[in-house]
Short mmCIF file of C-alpha atoms in Angstrom, two decimals:
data_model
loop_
_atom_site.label_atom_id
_atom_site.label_comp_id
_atom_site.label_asym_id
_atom_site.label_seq_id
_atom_site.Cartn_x
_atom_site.Cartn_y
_atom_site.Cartn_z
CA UNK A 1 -17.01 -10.54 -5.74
CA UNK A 2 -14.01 -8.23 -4.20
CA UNK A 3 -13.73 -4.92 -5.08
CA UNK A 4 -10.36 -2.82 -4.04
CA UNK A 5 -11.66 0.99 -3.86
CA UNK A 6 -8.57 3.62 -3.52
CA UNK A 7 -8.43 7.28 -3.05
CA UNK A 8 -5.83 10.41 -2.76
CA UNK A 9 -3.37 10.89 -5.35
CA UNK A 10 -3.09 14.21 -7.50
CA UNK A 11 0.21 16.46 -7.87
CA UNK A 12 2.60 17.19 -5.30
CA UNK A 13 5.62 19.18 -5.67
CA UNK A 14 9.26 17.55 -5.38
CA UNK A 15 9.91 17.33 -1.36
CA UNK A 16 6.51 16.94 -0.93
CA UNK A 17 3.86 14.75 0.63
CA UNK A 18 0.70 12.47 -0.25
CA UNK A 19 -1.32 9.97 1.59
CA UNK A 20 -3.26 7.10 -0.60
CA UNK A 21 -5.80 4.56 0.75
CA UNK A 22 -7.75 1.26 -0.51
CA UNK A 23 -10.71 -0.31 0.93
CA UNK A 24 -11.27 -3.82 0.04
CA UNK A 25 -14.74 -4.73 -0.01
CA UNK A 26 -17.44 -8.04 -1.13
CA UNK A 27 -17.06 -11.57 -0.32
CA UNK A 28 -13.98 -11.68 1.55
CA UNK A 29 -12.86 -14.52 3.52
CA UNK A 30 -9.66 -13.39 4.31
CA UNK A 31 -6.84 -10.96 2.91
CA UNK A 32 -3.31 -12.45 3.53
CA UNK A 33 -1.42 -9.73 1.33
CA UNK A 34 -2.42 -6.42 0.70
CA UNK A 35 0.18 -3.55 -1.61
CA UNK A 36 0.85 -1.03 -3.81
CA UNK A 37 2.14 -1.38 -7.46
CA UNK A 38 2.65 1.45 -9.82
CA UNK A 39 3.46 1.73 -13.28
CA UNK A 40 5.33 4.83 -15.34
CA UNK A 41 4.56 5.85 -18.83
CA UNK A 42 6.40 3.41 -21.01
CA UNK A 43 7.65 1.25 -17.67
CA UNK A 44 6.44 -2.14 -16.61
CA UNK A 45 3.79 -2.60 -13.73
CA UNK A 46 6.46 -2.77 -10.38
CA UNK A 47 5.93 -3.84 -7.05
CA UNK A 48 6.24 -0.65 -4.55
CA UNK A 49 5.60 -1.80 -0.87
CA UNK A 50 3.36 -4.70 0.40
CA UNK A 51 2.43 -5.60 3.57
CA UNK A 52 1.09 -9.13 5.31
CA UNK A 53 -2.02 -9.73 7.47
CA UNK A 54 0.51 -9.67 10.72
CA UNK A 55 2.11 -6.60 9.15
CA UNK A 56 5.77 -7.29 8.09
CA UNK A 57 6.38 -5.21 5.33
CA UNK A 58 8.76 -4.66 2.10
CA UNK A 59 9.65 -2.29 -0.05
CA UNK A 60 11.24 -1.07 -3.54
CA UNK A 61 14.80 0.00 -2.40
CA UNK A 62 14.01 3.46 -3.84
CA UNK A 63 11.14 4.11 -1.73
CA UNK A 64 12.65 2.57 1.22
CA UNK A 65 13.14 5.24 4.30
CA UNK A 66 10.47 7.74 2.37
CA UNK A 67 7.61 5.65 1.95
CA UNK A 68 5.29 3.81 4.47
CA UNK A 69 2.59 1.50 4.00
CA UNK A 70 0.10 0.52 7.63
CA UNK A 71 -3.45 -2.09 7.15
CA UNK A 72 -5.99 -2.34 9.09
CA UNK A 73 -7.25 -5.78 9.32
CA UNK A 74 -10.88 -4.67 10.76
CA UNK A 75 -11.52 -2.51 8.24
CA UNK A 76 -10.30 -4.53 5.20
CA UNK A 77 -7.88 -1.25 4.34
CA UNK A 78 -4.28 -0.02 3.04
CA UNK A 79 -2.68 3.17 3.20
CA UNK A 80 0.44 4.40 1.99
CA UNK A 81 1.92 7.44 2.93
CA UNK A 82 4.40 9.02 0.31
CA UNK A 83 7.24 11.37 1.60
CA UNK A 84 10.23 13.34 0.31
CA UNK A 85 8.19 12.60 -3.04
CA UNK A 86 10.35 12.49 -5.94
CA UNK A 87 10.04 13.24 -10.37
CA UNK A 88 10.47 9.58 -10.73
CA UNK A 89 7.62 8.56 -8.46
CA UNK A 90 5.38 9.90 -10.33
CA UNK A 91 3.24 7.31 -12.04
CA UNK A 92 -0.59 5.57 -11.50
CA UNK A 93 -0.11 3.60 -8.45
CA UNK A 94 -2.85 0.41 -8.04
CA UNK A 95 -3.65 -1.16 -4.50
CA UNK A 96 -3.51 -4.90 -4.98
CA UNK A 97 -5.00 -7.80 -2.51
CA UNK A 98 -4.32 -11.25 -2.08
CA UNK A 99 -7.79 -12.40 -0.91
CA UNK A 100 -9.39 -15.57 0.04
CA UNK A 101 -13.03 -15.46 -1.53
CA UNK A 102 -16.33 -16.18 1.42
CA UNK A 103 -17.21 -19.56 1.45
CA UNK A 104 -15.15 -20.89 -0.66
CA UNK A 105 -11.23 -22.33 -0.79
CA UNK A 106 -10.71 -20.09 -3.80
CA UNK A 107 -7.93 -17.32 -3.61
CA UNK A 108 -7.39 -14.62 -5.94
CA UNK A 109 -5.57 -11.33 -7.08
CA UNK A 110 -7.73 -8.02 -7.27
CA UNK A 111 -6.95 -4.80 -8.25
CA UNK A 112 -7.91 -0.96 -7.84
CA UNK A 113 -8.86 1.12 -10.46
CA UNK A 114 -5.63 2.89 -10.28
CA UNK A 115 -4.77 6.96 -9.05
CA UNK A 116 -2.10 8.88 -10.65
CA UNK A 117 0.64 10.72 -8.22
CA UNK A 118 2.62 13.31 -10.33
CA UNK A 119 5.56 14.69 -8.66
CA UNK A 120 6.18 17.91 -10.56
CA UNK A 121 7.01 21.73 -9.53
#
C-alpha cells in the first residue's frame, strides 16, 4: 500500500559529505513522522534523526551539529544531509514513515529498502 523509495549513499571519505533522500509513495492519507534509522554490522537497528509533519526535529547526540534532516510535505519526501562524516557512521541507513493509510483509520510503520554509507579513506 506505501512504499518508502530512498536513494544516495555509497563511500565517502572521513570529513566528508553525502546527501540521502526517500520518497514515500501509495495510499497515503497522511505521514505524521518521517526518519532515518541505521544499523552497523553486529549493532542493533538505532534511531538517527526524525522529523514531524510541522518539522521539529531530533537527533542521535552523535550526529547532532553534523547531520540534518528537512521533509517536504507536498512531495511525500525526506532528506538527510550527512556532514563531517565519520568511521563510525558508516552503516545501512533505512528511511522510516509513520503513515496514516487512504481511506482508512489504519496507521502503520514502513520502511525503505535500506542504502549503505561507508565512511572510509
Amino acid at each position: 500500500q506505501v512504499q518508502l523509495v530512498e536513494s544516495g549513499g555509497g563511500l565517502v571519505q572521513p570529513g566528508g559529505s553525502l546527501g540521502l533522500s526517500c520518497r514515500a509513495s501509495g495510499s497515503i492519507a497522511w505521514i505524521y513522522t518521517m526518519g532515518w534509522y541505521r544499523q552497523a554490522p553486529g549493532k542493533q537497528r538505532e534511531l538517527v534523526t526524525i522529523i514531524t509533519n510541522g518539522g521539529d526535529a531530533n537527533y542521535l547526540d552523535s550526529v547532532k551539529g553534523r547531520f540534518t534532516i528537512s521533509r517536504d510535505n507536498g512531495k511525500n519526501t525526506v532528506s538527510l544531509q550527512m556532514n563531517s562524516l565519520k568511521p563510525e557512521d558508516t552503516a545501512v541507513y533505512y528511511c522510516n514513515a509513520d503513515v496514516r493509510v487512504a481511506g482508512t483509520l489504519k496507521r502503520s510503520e514502513y520502511w525503505g529498502q535500506g542504502t549503505q554509507v561507508t565512511v572510509s579513506s
